[in-house]
Amino acid sequence: MSTKDTRREFDRIIGRLADEDPMFRAPRQLSRELLVALCVLGGLVWAGLSVLMVVWGAAGVVVTCLAVAAFALAVARWHHRV
């Protein structure tokens, strides 16, 4: 099966699922409580990483860069799935 045929079949299946259940295609919404909790957790992690950069120096900067890159990748994947 070629890539075009596979994609066409996938789109047909998704379309049929969306016709049966309109919520299937609806974007996911975060609850207000979860969003607030994520913001607080993000602020604490960011503060911790800032302290880590001061305490560990170059190693802390590397860890912070890796953490920011991992977060950006996670957000991109979540956004792509929505």
PDB file of C-alpha atoms in Angstrom:
ATOM      1  CA  MET A   1       0.000   0.000   0.000  1.00  0.00           C
ATOM      2  CA  SER A   2       1.467   3.351  -0.973  1.00  0.00           C
ATOM      3  CA  THR A   3       1.759   6.331   1.340  1.00  0.00           C
ATOM      4  CA  LYS A   4      -1.091   8.179  -0.410  1.00  0.00           C
ATOM      5  CA  ASP A   5      -3.389   5.164  -0.089  1.00  0.00           C
ATOM      6  CA  THR A   6      -2.471   4.733   3.557  1.00  0.00           C
ATOM      7  CA  ARG A   7      -3.122   8.401   4.284  1.00  0.00           C
ATOM      8  CA  ARG A   8      -6.422   8.318   2.390  1.00  0.00           C
ATOM      9  CA  GLU A   9      -7.541   5.236   4.337  1.00  0.00           C
ATOM     10  CA  PHE A  10      -6.515   6.866   7.623  1.00  0.00           C
ATOM     11  CA  ASP A  11      -8.453  10.043   6.784  1.00  0.00           C
ATOM     12  CA  ARG A  12     -11.503   7.940   5.855  1.00  0.00           C
ATOM     13  CA  ILE A  13     -11.381   6.098   9.190  1.00  0.00           C
ATOM     14  CA  ILE A  14     -10.971   9.348  11.149  1.00  0.00           C
ATOM     15  CA  GLY A  15     -13.843  10.923   9.227  1.00  0.00           C
ATOM     16  CA  ARG A  16     -16.098   7.973  10.017  1.00  0.00           C
ATOM     17  CA  LEU A  17     -15.163   8.116  13.712  1.00  0.00           C
ATOM     18  CA  ALA A  18     -15.818  11.872  13.808  1.00  0.00           C
ATOM     19  CA  ASP A  19     -19.234  11.364  12.183  1.00  0.00           C
ATOM     20  CA  GLU A  20     -20.162   8.818  14.863  1.00  0.00           C
ATOM     21  CA  ASP A  21     -18.836  10.925  17.747  1.00  0.00           C
ATOM     22  CA  PRO A  22     -18.352  14.698  17.183  1.00  0.00           C
ATOM     23  CA  MET A  23     -16.272  14.949  20.383  1.00  0.00           C
ATOM     24  CA  PHE A  24     -13.640  12.812  18.667  1.00  0.00           C
ATOM     25  CA  ARG A  25     -12.418  15.814  16.690  1.00  0.00           C
ATOM     26  CA  ALA A  26     -13.030  18.403  19.390  1.00  0.00           C
ATOM     27  CA  PRO A  27      -9.836  19.963  20.760  1.00  0.00           C
ATOM     28  CA  ARG A  28      -8.834  18.893  24.233  1.00  0.00           C
ATOM     29  CA  GLN A  29      -9.403  21.502  26.899  1.00  0.00           C
ATOM     30  CA  LEU A  30      -7.472  21.722  30.144  1.00  0.00           C
ATOM     31  CA  SER A  31      -9.538  22.382  33.234  1.00  0.00           C
ATOM     32  CA  ARG A  32      -8.879  25.623  35.052  1.00  0.00           C
ATOM     33  CA  GLU A  33      -7.575  23.774  38.111  1.00  0.00           C
ATOM     34  CA  LEU A  34      -5.133  21.722  36.036  1.00  0.00           C
ATOM     35  CA  LEU A  35      -3.945  24.807  34.184  1.00  0.00           C
ATOM     36  CA  VAL A  36      -3.303  26.667  37.465  1.00  0.00           C
ATOM     37  CA  ALA A  37      -1.482  23.641  38.905  1.00  0.00           C
ATOM     38  CA  LEU A  38       0.695  23.383  35.787  1.00  0.00           C
ATOM     39  CA  CYS A  39       1.540  27.094  35.966  1.00  0.00           C
ATOM     40  CA  VAL A  40       2.520  26.865  39.639  1.00  0.00           C
ATOM     41  CA  LEU A  41       4.587  23.735  39.010  1.00  0.00           C
ATOM     42  CA  GLY A  42       6.253  25.393  36.016  1.00  0.00           C
ATOM     43  CA  GLY A  43       7.132  28.442  38.104  1.00  0.00           C
ATOM     44  CA  LEU A  44       8.654  26.289  40.825  1.00  0.00           C
ATOM     45  CA  VAL A  45      10.661  24.262  38.317  1.00  0.00           C
ATOM     46  CA  TRP A  46      11.862  27.438  36.603  1.00  0.00           C
ATOM     47  CA  ALA A  47      12.953  28.917  39.955  1.00  0.00           C
ATOM     48  CA  GLY A  48      14.719  25.671  40.823  1.00  0.00           C
ATOM     49  CA  LEU A  49      16.536  25.635  37.501  1.00  0.00           C
ATOM     50  CA  SER A  50      17.608  29.248  38.017  1.00  0.00           C
ATOM     51  CA  VAL A  51      19.101  28.356  41.397  1.00  0.00           C
ATOM     52  CA  LEU A  52      20.696  25.271  39.845  1.00  0.00           C
ATOM     53  CA  MET A  53      22.460  27.417  37.236  1.00  0.00           C
ATOM     54  CA  VAL A  54      23.959  29.575  39.984  1.00  0.00           C
ATOM     55  CA  VAL A  55      24.969  26.667  42.211  1.00  0.00           C
ATOM     56  CA  TRP A  56      26.284  24.255  39.565  1.00  0.00           C
ATOM     57  CA  GLY A  57      27.590  26.778  37.051  1.00  0.00           C
ATOM     58  CA  ALA A  58      28.070  25.379  33.534  1.00  0.00           C
ATOM     59  CA  ALA A  59      26.558  21.998  34.432  1.00  0.00           C
ATOM     60  CA  GLY A  60      23.434  23.784  35.704  1.00  0.00           C
ATOM     61  CA  VAL A  61      23.181  25.727  32.458  1.00  0.00           C
ATOM     62  CA  VAL A  62      23.372  22.466  30.482  1.00  0.00           C
ATOM     63  CA  VAL A  63      20.687  20.851  32.654  1.00  0.00           C
ATOM     64  CA  THR A  64      18.475  23.933  32.250  1.00  0.00           C
ATOM     65  CA  CYS A  65      18.914  23.926  28.470  1.00  0.00           C
ATOM     66  CA  LEU A  66      18.017  20.229  28.336  1.00  0.00           C
ATOM     67  CA  ALA A  67      14.952  20.800  30.508  1.00  0.00           C
ATOM     68  CA  VAL A  68      13.760  23.707  28.343  1.00  0.00           C
ATOM     69  CA  ALA A  69      14.320  21.676  25.170  1.00  0.00           C
ATOM     70  CA  ALA A  70      12.386  18.720  26.625  1.00  0.00           C
ATOM     71  CA  PHE A  71       9.530  21.031  27.622  1.00  0.00           C
ATOM     72  CA  ALA A  72       9.418  22.618  24.159  1.00  0.00           C
ATOM     73  CA  LEU A  73       9.360  19.175  22.549  1.00  0.00           C
ATOM     74  CA  ALA A  74       6.536  18.031  24.840  1.00  0.00           C
ATOM     75  CA  VAL A  75       4.482  21.143  24.059  1.00  0.00           C
ATOM     76  CA  ALA A  76       5.050  20.691  20.322  1.00  0.00           C
ATOM     77  CA  ARG A  77       3.967  17.044  20.482  1.00  0.00           C
ATOM     78  CA  TRP A  78       0.879  17.917  22.555  1.00  0.00           C
ATOM     79  CA  HIS A  79      -0.017  20.752  20.192  1.00  0.00           C
ATOM     80  CA  HIS A  80       0.422  18.486  17.168  1.00  0.00           C
ATOM     81  CA  ARG A  81      -1.914  15.861  18.655  1.00  0.00           C
ATOM     82  CA  VAL A  82      -4.596  18.441  19.377  1.00  0.00           C
TER      83      VAL A  82
END
